[in-house]
PDB file of C-alpha atoms in Angstrom:
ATOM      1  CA  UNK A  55      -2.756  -4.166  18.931  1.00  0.00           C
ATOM      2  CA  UNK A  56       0.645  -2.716  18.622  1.00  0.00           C
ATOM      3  CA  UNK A  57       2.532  -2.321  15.637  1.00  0.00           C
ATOM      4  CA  UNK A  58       5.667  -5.090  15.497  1.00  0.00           C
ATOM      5  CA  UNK A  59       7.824  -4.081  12.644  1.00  0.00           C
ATOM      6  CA  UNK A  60       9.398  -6.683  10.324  1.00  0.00           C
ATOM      7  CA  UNK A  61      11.396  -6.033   7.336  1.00  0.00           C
ATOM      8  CA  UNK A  62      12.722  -7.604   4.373  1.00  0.00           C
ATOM      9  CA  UNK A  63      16.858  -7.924   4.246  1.00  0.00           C
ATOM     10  CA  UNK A  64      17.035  -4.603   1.833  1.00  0.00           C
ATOM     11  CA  UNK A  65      14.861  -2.052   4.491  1.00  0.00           C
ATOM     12  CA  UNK A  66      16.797  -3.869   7.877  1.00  0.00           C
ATOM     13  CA  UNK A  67      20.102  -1.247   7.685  1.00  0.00           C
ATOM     14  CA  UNK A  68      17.221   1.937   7.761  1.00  0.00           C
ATOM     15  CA  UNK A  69      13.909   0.880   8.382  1.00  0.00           C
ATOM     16  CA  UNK A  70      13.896   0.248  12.279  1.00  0.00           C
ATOM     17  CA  UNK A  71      15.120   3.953  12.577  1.00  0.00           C
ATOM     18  CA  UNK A  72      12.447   5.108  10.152  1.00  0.00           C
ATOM     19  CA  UNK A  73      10.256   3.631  12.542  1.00  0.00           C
ATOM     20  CA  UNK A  74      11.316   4.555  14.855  1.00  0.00           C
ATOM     21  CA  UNK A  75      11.432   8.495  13.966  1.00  0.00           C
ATOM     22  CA  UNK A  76       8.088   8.527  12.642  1.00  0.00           C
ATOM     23  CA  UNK A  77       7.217   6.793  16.270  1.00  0.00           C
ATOM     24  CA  UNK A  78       8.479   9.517  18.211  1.00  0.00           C
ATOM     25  CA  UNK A  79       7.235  13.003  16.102  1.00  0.00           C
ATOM     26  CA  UNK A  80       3.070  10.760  16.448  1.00  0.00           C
ATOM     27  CA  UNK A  81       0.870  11.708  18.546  1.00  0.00           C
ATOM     28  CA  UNK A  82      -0.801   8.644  19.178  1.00  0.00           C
ATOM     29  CA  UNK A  83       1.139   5.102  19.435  1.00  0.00           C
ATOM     30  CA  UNK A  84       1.727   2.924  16.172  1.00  0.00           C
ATOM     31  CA  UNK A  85      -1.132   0.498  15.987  1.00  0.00           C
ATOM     32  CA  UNK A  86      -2.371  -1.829  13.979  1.00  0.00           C
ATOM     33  CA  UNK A  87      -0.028  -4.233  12.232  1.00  0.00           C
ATOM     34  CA  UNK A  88      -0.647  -5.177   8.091  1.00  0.00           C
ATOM     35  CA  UNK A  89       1.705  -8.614   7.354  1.00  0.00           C
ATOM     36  CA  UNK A  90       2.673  -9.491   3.833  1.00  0.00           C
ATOM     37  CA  UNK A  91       5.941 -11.497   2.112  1.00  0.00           C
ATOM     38  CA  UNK A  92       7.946 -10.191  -0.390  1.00  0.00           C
ATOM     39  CA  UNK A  93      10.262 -12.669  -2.418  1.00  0.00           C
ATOM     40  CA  UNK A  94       9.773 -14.821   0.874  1.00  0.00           C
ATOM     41  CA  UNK A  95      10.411 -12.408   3.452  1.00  0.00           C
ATOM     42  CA  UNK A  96       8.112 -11.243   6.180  1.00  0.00           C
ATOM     43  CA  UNK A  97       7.134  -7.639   5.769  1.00  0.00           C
ATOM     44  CA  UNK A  98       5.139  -5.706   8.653  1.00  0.00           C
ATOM     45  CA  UNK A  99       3.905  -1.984   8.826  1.00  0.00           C
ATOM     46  CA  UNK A 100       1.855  -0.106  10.326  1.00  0.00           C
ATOM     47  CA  UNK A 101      -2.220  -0.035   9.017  1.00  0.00           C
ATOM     48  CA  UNK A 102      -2.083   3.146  10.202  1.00  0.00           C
ATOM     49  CA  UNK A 103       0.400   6.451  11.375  1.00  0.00           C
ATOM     50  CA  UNK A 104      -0.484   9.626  13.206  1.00  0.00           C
ATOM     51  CA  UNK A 105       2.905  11.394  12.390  1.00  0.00           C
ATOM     52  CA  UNK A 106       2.769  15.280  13.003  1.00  0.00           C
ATOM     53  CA  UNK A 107       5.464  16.632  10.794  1.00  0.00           C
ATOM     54  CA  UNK A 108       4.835  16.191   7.199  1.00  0.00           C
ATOM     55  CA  UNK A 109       6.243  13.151   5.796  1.00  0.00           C
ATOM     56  CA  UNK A 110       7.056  14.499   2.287  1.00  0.00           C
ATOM     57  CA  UNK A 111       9.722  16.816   4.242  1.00  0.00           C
ATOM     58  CA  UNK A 112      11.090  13.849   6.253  1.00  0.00           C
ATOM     59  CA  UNK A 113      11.074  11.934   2.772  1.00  0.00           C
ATOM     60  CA  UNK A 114      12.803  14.854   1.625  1.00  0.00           C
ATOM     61  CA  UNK A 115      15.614  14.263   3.711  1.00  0.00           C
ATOM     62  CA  UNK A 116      16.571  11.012   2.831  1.00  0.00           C
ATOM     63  CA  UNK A 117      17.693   9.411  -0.458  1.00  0.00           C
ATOM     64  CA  UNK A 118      17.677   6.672  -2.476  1.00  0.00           C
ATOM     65  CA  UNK A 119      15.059   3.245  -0.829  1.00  0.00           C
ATOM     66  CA  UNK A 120      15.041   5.542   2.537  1.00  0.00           C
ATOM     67  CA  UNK A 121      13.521   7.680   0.994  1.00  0.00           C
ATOM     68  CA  UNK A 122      11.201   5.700  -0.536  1.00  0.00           C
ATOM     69  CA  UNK A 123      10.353   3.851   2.066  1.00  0.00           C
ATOM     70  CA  UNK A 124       9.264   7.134   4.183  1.00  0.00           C
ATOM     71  CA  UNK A 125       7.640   8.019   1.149  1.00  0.00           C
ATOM     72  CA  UNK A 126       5.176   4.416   1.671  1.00  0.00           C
ATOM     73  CA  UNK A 127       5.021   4.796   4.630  1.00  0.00           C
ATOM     74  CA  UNK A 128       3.250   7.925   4.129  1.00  0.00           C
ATOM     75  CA  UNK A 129       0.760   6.239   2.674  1.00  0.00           C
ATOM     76  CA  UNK A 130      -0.178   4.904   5.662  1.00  0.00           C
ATOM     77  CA  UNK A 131      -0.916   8.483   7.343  1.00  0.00           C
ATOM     78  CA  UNK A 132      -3.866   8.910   8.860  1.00  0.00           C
ATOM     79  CA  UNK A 133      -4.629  12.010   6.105  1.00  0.00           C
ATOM     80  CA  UNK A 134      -6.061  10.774   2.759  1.00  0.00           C
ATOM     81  CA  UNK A 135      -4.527  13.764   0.925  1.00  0.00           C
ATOM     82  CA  UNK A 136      -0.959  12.697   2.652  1.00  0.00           C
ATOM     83  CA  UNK A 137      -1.114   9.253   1.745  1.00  0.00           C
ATOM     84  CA  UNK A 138      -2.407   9.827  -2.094  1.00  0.00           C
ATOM     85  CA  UNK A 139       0.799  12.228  -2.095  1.00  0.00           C
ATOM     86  CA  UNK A 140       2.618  10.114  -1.237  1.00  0.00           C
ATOM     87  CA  UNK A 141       1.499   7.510  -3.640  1.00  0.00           C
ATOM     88  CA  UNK A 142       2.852   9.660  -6.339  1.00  0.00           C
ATOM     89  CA  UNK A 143       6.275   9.139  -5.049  1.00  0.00           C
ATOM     90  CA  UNK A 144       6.435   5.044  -5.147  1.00  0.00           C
ATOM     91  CA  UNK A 145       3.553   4.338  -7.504  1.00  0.00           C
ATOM     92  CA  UNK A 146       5.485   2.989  -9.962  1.00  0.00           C
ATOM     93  CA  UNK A 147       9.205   2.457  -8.260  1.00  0.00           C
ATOM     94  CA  UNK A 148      10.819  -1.178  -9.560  1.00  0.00           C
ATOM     95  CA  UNK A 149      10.717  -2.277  -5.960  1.00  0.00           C
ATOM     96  CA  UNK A 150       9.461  -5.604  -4.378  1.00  0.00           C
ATOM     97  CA  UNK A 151       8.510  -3.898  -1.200  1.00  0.00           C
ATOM     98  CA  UNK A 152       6.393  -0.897  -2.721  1.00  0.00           C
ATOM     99  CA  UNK A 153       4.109  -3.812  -3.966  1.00  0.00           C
ATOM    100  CA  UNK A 154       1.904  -4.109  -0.342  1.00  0.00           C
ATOM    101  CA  UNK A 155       1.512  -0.462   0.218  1.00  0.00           C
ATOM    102  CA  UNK A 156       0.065   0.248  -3.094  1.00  0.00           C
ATOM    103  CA  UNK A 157      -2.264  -3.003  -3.419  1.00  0.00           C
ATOM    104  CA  UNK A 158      -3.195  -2.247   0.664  1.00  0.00           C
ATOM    105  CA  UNK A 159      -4.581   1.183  -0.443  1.00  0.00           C
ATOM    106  CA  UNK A 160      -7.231  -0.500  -3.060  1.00  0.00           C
ATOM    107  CA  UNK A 161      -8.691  -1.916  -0.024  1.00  0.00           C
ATOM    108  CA  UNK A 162      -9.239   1.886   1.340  1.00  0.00           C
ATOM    109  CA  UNK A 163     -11.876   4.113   0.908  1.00  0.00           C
ATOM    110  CA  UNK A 164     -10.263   6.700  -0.969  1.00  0.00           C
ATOM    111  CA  UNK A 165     -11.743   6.132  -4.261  1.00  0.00           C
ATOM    112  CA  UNK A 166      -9.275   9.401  -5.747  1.00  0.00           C
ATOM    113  CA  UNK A 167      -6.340   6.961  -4.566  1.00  0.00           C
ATOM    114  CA  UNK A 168      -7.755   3.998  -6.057  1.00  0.00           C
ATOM    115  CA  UNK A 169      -8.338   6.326  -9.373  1.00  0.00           C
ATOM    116  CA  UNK A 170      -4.539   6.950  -9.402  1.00  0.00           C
ATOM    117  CA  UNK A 171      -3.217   3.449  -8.889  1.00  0.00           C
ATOM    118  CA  UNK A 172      -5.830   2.356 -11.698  1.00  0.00           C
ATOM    119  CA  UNK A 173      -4.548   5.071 -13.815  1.00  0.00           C
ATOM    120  CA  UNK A 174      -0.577   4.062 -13.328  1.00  0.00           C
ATOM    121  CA  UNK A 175      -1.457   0.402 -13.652  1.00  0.00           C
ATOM    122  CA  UNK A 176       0.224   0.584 -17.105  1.00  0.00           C
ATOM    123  CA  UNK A 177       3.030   1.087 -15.581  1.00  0.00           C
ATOM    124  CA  UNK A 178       3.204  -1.019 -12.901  1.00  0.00           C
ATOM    125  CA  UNK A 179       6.171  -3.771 -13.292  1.00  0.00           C
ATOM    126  CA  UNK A 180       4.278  -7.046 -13.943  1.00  0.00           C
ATOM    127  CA  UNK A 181       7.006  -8.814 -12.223  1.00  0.00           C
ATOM    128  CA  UNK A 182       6.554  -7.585  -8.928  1.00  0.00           C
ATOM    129  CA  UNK A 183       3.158  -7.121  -8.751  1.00  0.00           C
ATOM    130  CA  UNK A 184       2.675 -10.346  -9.999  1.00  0.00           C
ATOM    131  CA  UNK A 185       5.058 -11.821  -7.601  1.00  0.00           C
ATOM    132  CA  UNK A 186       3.638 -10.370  -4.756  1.00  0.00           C
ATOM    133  CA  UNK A 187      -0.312 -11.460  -5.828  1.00  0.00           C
ATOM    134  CA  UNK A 188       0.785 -14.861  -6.400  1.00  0.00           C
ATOM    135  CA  UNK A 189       2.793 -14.782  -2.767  1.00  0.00           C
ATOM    136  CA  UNK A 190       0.174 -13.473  -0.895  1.00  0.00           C
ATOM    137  CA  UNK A 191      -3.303 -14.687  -1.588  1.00  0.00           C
ATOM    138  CA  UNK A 192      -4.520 -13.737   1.687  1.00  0.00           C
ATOM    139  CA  UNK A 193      -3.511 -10.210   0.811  1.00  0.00           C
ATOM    140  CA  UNK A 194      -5.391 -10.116  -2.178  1.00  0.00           C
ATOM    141  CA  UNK A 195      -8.832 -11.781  -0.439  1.00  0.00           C
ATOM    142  CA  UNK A 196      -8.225  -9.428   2.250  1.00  0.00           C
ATOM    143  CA  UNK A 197      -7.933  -6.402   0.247  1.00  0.00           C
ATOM    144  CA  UNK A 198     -10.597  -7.516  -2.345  1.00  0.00           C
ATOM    145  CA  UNK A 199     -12.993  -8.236   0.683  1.00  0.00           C
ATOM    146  CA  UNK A 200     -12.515  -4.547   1.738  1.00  0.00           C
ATOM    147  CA  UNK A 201     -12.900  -3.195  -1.533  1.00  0.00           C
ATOM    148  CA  UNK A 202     -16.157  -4.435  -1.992  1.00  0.00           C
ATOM    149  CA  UNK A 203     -17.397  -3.558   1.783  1.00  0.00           C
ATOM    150  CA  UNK A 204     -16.612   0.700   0.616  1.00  0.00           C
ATOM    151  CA  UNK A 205     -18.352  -0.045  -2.712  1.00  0.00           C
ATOM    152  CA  UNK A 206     -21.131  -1.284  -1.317  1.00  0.00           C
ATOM    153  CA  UNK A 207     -21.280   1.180   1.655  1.00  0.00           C
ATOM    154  CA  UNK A 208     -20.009   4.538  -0.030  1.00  0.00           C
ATOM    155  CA  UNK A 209     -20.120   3.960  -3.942  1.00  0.00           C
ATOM    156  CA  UNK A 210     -22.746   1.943  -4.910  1.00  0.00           C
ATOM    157  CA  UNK A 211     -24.946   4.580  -6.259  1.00  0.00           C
ATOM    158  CA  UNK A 212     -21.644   5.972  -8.193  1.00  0.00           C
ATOM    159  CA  UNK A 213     -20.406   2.966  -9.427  1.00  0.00           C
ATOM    160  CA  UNK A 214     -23.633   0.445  -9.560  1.00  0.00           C
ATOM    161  CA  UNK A 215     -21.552  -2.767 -11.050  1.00  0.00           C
ATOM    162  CA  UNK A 216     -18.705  -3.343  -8.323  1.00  0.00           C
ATOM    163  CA  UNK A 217     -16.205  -4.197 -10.940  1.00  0.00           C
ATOM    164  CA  UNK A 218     -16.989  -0.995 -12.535  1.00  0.00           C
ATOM    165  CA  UNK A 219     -15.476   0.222  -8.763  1.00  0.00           C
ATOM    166  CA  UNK A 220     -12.081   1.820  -9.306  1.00  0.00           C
ATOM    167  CA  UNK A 221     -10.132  -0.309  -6.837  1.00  0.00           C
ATOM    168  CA  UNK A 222     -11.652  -3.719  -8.005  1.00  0.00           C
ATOM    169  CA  UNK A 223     -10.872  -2.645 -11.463  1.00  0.00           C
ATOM    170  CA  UNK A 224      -6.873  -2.197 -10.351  1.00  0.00           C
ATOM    171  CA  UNK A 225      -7.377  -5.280  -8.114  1.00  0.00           C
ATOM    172  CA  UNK A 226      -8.768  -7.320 -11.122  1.00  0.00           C
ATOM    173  CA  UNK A 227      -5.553  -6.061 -13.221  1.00  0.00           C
ATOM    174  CA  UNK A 228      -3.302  -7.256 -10.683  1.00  0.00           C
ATOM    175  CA  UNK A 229      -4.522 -10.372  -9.927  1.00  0.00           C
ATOM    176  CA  UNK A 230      -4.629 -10.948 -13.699  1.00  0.00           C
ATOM    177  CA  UNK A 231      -0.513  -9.905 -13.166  1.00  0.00           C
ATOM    178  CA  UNK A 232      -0.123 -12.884 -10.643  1.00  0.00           C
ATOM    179  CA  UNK A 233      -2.438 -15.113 -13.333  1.00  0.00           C
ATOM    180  CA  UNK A 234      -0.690 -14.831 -16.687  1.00  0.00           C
ATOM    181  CA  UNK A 235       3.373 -13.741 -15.439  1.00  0.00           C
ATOM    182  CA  UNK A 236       5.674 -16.837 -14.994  1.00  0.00           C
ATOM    183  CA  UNK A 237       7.990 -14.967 -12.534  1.00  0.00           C
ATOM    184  CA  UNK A 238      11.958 -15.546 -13.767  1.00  0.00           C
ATOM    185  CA  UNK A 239      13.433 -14.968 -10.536  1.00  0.00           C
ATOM    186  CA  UNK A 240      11.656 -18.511  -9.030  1.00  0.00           C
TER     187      UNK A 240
END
């Protein structure tokens, strides 16, 4: 399925081009398309990018939400050691649209990436995490469902209670965000 990109209002003036970039330097086409809302807004990108150059240098040469939104993109490259560095870079940025990337990686099977989001969820805005849990149920079922399938296929023997699993563990936090925050903003 090909990727059709959607953006919130804030990522429309740079994201297409982003895209767009990133499109032209892969070698294989954009597929795969993962849909969320933020703050009522459909959001698309890409499950998955085969970009050639390395991102953190494209990142590098943009500022400010371009730059972070290269940067979370990143963590949709098709390298695990890409996409955990880029983590770094947005883990805890106070934006409503960092919110899916992070939350789609729990659902990966990276456990080293789900150790790092677990280990930032301190820092994690409430707000928008909760937000974005309470907006997007399907999201969170989705991404809980695929937690559980690499537990049970790659870590079971490591972890043997799956909500002793890294990424359930963040999951669990963040649906507990979405549970006990009364968001302002609504």
């Amino acid at each position: 399925m090909t990727y059709l990109p959607e953006f919130p209002t804030c990522l429309r003036p740079f994201g297409p081009e982003l895209i767009a970039r990133i499109s032209a330097a892969s070698a294989h086409p954009i597929l795969g398309t993962v849909r969320s809302s933020v703050r009522g807004e459909a959001f698309a990108f890409p499950r998955r990018i085969y970009c050639r150059p390395s991102l953190p240098a494209v990142a590098a040469q943009y500022a400010d939400d371009a730059r972070l939104l290269t940067q979370a993109m990143g963590t949709r490259h098709w390298d695990g050691h890409v996409r955990e560095h880029c983590l770094h870079g947005i883990l805890t940025a106070d934006r409503d649209w960092i919110a899916p990337f992070v939350v789609q990686l729990l659902g990966e099977y990276v456990v080293e990436i789900a150790e790092a989001i677990l280990a930032a969820k301190d820092r994690l805005d409430p707000s928008i995490y909760a937000a974005f849990a309470r907006e997007n149920p399907q999201f969170m079922a989705t991404t809980e469902r695929r937690a559980v399938s690499y537990w049970n296929c790659y870590f079971r023997e490591r972890y043997r209670d799956r909500e002793d699993y890294p990424a359930m563990i963040a999951l669990r936090a963040i649906q507990q965000m979405g549970a006990a925050t009364i968001d302002p903003r609504r």
